[in-house]
Amino acid sequence: MKNRLKVLRAELNLSQADLAQKLDVSRQTVNAIETEKYDPSLPLAFKIADVFALKIEDIFQP
Amino acid sequence: MTTKKKISFTGALFRILGFSLLGGMAVGALSAVLMLEGGVTDRTSILATAGALMGAVMIVVAGVYSIRWWQSVDEAVRHAHAWAWYWGGSAGLAISTLFFIVFTVTDGVVARALMQKLGYEGGAVEFGMILTAGPMLLGYGIAWGIWWLRHR
C-alpha cells in the first residue's frame, strides 16, 4: 500500500524515532511502513492518522 | 495493537535465567535438607526430583516472561516472529522429518552412526529432541532475519 508517511513526517519535522515513540512502536516498524514494505494494522493506521490529524485515506492509498 | 510496558528480549531472557537460578538454588537447598535432615539417602531420586522441579520452574517462568515480552512488542515485531515461526519453523520441521524417515527406514543404524560421528553420548530420545528442535530453531532464526532484511 502506498503512503505519504515520509512527507508528512518531514512536514512536522519528526524523526522516525520521534514518530515511533508517538505511535508506541519501534523505529524499524516506522521505517518498514514508510518504505511500503509493511502495511500497518487498522488500529495502527488510525493512530498514524491521529498523529497527523488526517483521515486514513489522506495518508494511505491502495 | 495495545502494547504493555516495554520488556526487551534480552531483559526477558535475563529474568528467565535469574528466576531459574533462584529456583535452582531453592531446589538444591531443599534437596540438601532432605538428604541431611530428612533421612533421604537415595541421591539419584533426589536429583531426578530436583531436576524435574527445576524444569517446571523454568517452564513457568519462561512462559510468563514470554507472554509479557510478546504483549510489549509492536505489531511488526510480532508479525516478523509469527512469519518466521511459520516458514522457518515449518522448513526446519521438514528437515527433521527427513531425519526421522531415514532413521526409521534404516532401523536406527543411521541414527546410531550419526550419534557416534557427532560424539553424542546421551540418550536416543534426547538426540531426537535436539534433531527436532535444532532445525526448527535454526530455520526460525534465518526466517526472522530474512523478514527484517526484506522489510528494511
XYZ file of C-alpha atoms in Angstrom:
214
model
C 0.000 0.000 0.000
C 1.301 3.458 -0.902
C 1.541 6.100 1.777
C 2.679 9.696 2.410
C 4.179 8.997 5.773
C 7.687 10.194 4.956
C 6.434 13.509 3.544
C 4.040 14.087 6.439
C 6.728 13.247 8.960
C 9.112 15.696 7.301
C 6.450 18.411 7.400
C 6.181 18.007 11.158
C 9.964 17.793 11.422
C 9.758 14.463 13.181
C 12.429 11.802 13.068
C 11.467 8.173 12.598
C 12.309 7.638 16.276
C 10.034 10.543 17.309
C 7.142 9.158 15.310
C 7.812 5.655 16.621
C 7.596 6.995 20.151
C 4.282 8.732 19.443
C 2.887 5.543 17.936
C 4.359 3.274 20.602
C 6.117 1.122 18.022
C 9.764 0.520 17.118
C 11.672 2.783 14.719
C 12.121 -0.252 12.471
C 8.359 -0.566 12.189
C 8.008 3.087 11.159
C 10.748 2.576 8.579
C 9.072 -0.578 7.226
C 5.764 1.303 6.839
C 7.432 4.333 5.234
C 9.261 2.234 2.689
C 5.952 0.482 1.944
C 7.364 -2.878 2.905
C 4.859 -3.375 5.692
C 1.168 -2.492 5.838
C 0.064 -1.377 9.298
C -2.965 -2.853 11.018
C -6.155 -0.798 11.058
C -5.657 0.313 14.705
C -2.124 1.472 13.901
C -3.318 3.227 10.747
C -5.890 5.106 12.866
C -3.159 6.019 15.331
C -0.981 7.339 12.490
C -3.899 9.344 11.117
C -4.485 10.725 14.598
C -0.852 11.892 14.933
C -1.105 13.836 11.665
C -4.711 14.923 12.282
C -5.735 13.486 8.925
C -8.047 10.784 7.646
C -6.556 7.370 6.925
C -7.309 7.744 3.204
C -5.345 11.008 3.167
C -2.244 9.063 4.229
C -2.676 5.626 2.703
C -3.692 4.840 -0.854
C -4.288 1.328 -2.216
C -2.331 -3.187 18.901
C -2.308 -2.432 22.598
C 1.174 -2.884 24.000
C 2.103 -3.187 27.634
C 5.153 -1.941 29.480
C 8.219 -2.449 27.286
C 10.302 -5.501 28.049
C 13.249 -6.261 25.791
C 14.040 -9.751 24.522
C 17.329 -9.816 26.450
C 15.562 -8.394 29.504
C 13.058 -11.243 29.408
C 15.856 -13.759 28.871
C 17.858 -12.472 31.842
C 14.748 -12.537 34.027
C 14.079 -16.139 32.997
C 17.698 -17.076 33.768
C 17.651 -15.143 37.039
C 14.449 -16.721 38.318
C 15.645 -20.132 37.164
C 18.890 -19.609 39.063
C 16.948 -18.698 42.199
C 14.644 -21.666 41.666
C 17.646 -23.948 41.197
C 19.202 -22.676 44.421
C 15.938 -23.245 46.302
C 15.516 -26.724 44.866
C 19.180 -27.505 45.617
C 18.786 -26.295 49.200
C 15.624 -28.378 49.607
C 17.432 -31.434 48.247
C 20.293 -30.892 50.687
C 17.877 -30.569 53.613
C 16.051 -33.741 52.577
C 19.331 -35.643 52.338
C 20.904 -34.257 55.512
C 17.911 -33.843 57.813
C 15.112 -35.849 56.229
C 16.958 -39.130 56.191
C 16.530 -39.483 52.431
C 19.579 -41.319 51.137
C 18.582 -42.100 47.574
C 20.691 -39.447 45.891
C 19.558 -40.376 42.378
C 15.848 -39.918 43.053
C 16.506 -36.654 44.898
C 18.484 -35.319 41.945
C 15.837 -36.512 39.484
C 13.088 -34.807 41.513
C 15.185 -31.668 41.845
C 15.804 -31.681 38.093
C 12.101 -32.083 37.355
C 11.179 -29.283 39.781
C 13.824 -27.061 38.261
C 12.498 -27.807 34.787
C 8.962 -26.960 35.923
C 10.143 -23.655 37.409
C 11.956 -22.772 34.187
C 8.919 -23.604 32.035
C 6.572 -21.483 34.163
C 8.961 -18.519 34.368
C 9.777 -18.758 30.658
C 6.052 -18.891 29.879
C 5.243 -15.844 31.998
C 8.048 -13.713 30.576
C 7.427 -14.896 27.015
C 3.823 -13.706 27.290
C 4.870 -10.415 28.878
C 7.504 -9.853 26.194
C 5.010 -10.715 23.409
C 2.468 -8.260 24.807
C 5.065 -5.497 24.964
C 6.330 -5.648 21.362
C 4.679 -3.892 18.431
C 2.726 -5.485 15.614
C 5.561 -5.620 13.060
C 7.832 -7.358 15.555
C 5.051 -9.855 16.292
C 4.400 -10.339 12.593
C 8.102 -10.990 11.972
C 8.193 -13.664 14.677
C 4.924 -15.273 13.580
C 6.046 -15.316 9.952
C 9.467 -16.689 10.939
C 7.910 -19.389 13.084
C 5.522 -20.449 10.335
C 8.002 -20.551 7.458
C 11.312 -21.126 9.240
C 9.878 -23.494 11.816
C 7.982 -25.462 9.177
C 11.044 -25.710 6.944
C 13.086 -26.888 9.953
C 10.421 -29.445 10.800
C 10.534 -30.720 7.228
C 14.276 -31.316 7.627
C 13.687 -33.036 10.995
C 11.067 -35.242 9.344
C 13.599 -36.304 6.727
C 15.961 -37.353 9.537
C 13.207 -39.387 11.174
C 12.230 -41.088 7.930
C 15.848 -42.056 7.245
C 16.338 -43.241 10.848
C 13.150 -45.313 10.759
C 13.778 -46.858 7.357
C 17.310 -47.865 8.379
C 16.080 -49.237 11.713
C 18.215 -46.780 13.694
C 21.506 -47.685 12.018
C 21.969 -44.212 10.529
C 20.868 -42.588 13.811
C 23.466 -44.500 15.812
C 26.148 -43.785 13.187
C 25.288 -40.081 13.301
C 25.371 -40.031 17.111
C 28.763 -41.722 17.027
C 30.078 -39.366 14.339
C 28.967 -36.323 16.351
C 30.404 -37.818 19.540
C 26.981 -37.662 21.185
C 26.797 -39.950 24.202
C 23.334 -39.102 25.552
C 20.095 -40.984 25.056
C 18.371 -41.514 21.712
C 15.263 -39.640 22.852
C 17.270 -36.535 23.729
C 19.131 -36.804 20.422
C 15.772 -36.942 18.647
C 14.577 -33.866 20.535
C 17.720 -31.977 19.546
C 17.253 -33.018 15.920
C 13.670 -31.779 16.038
C 14.129 -28.511 17.888
C 17.535 -27.655 16.355
C 16.493 -27.336 12.691
C 13.233 -25.628 13.690
C 15.043 -23.001 15.750
C 17.682 -22.554 13.078
C 15.011 -22.127 10.407
C 13.150 -19.707 12.679
C 16.267 -17.580 13.184
C 17.077 -17.488 9.478
C 13.477 -16.661 8.509
C 13.337 -13.910 11.141
C 16.489 -12.347 9.652
C 15.035 -12.623 6.145
C 11.800 -10.892 7.225
C 13.671 -7.894 8.593
C 16.031 -7.754 5.611
C 13.006 -7.667 3.302
C 11.227 -5.035 5.381
C 14.118 -2.632 5.935
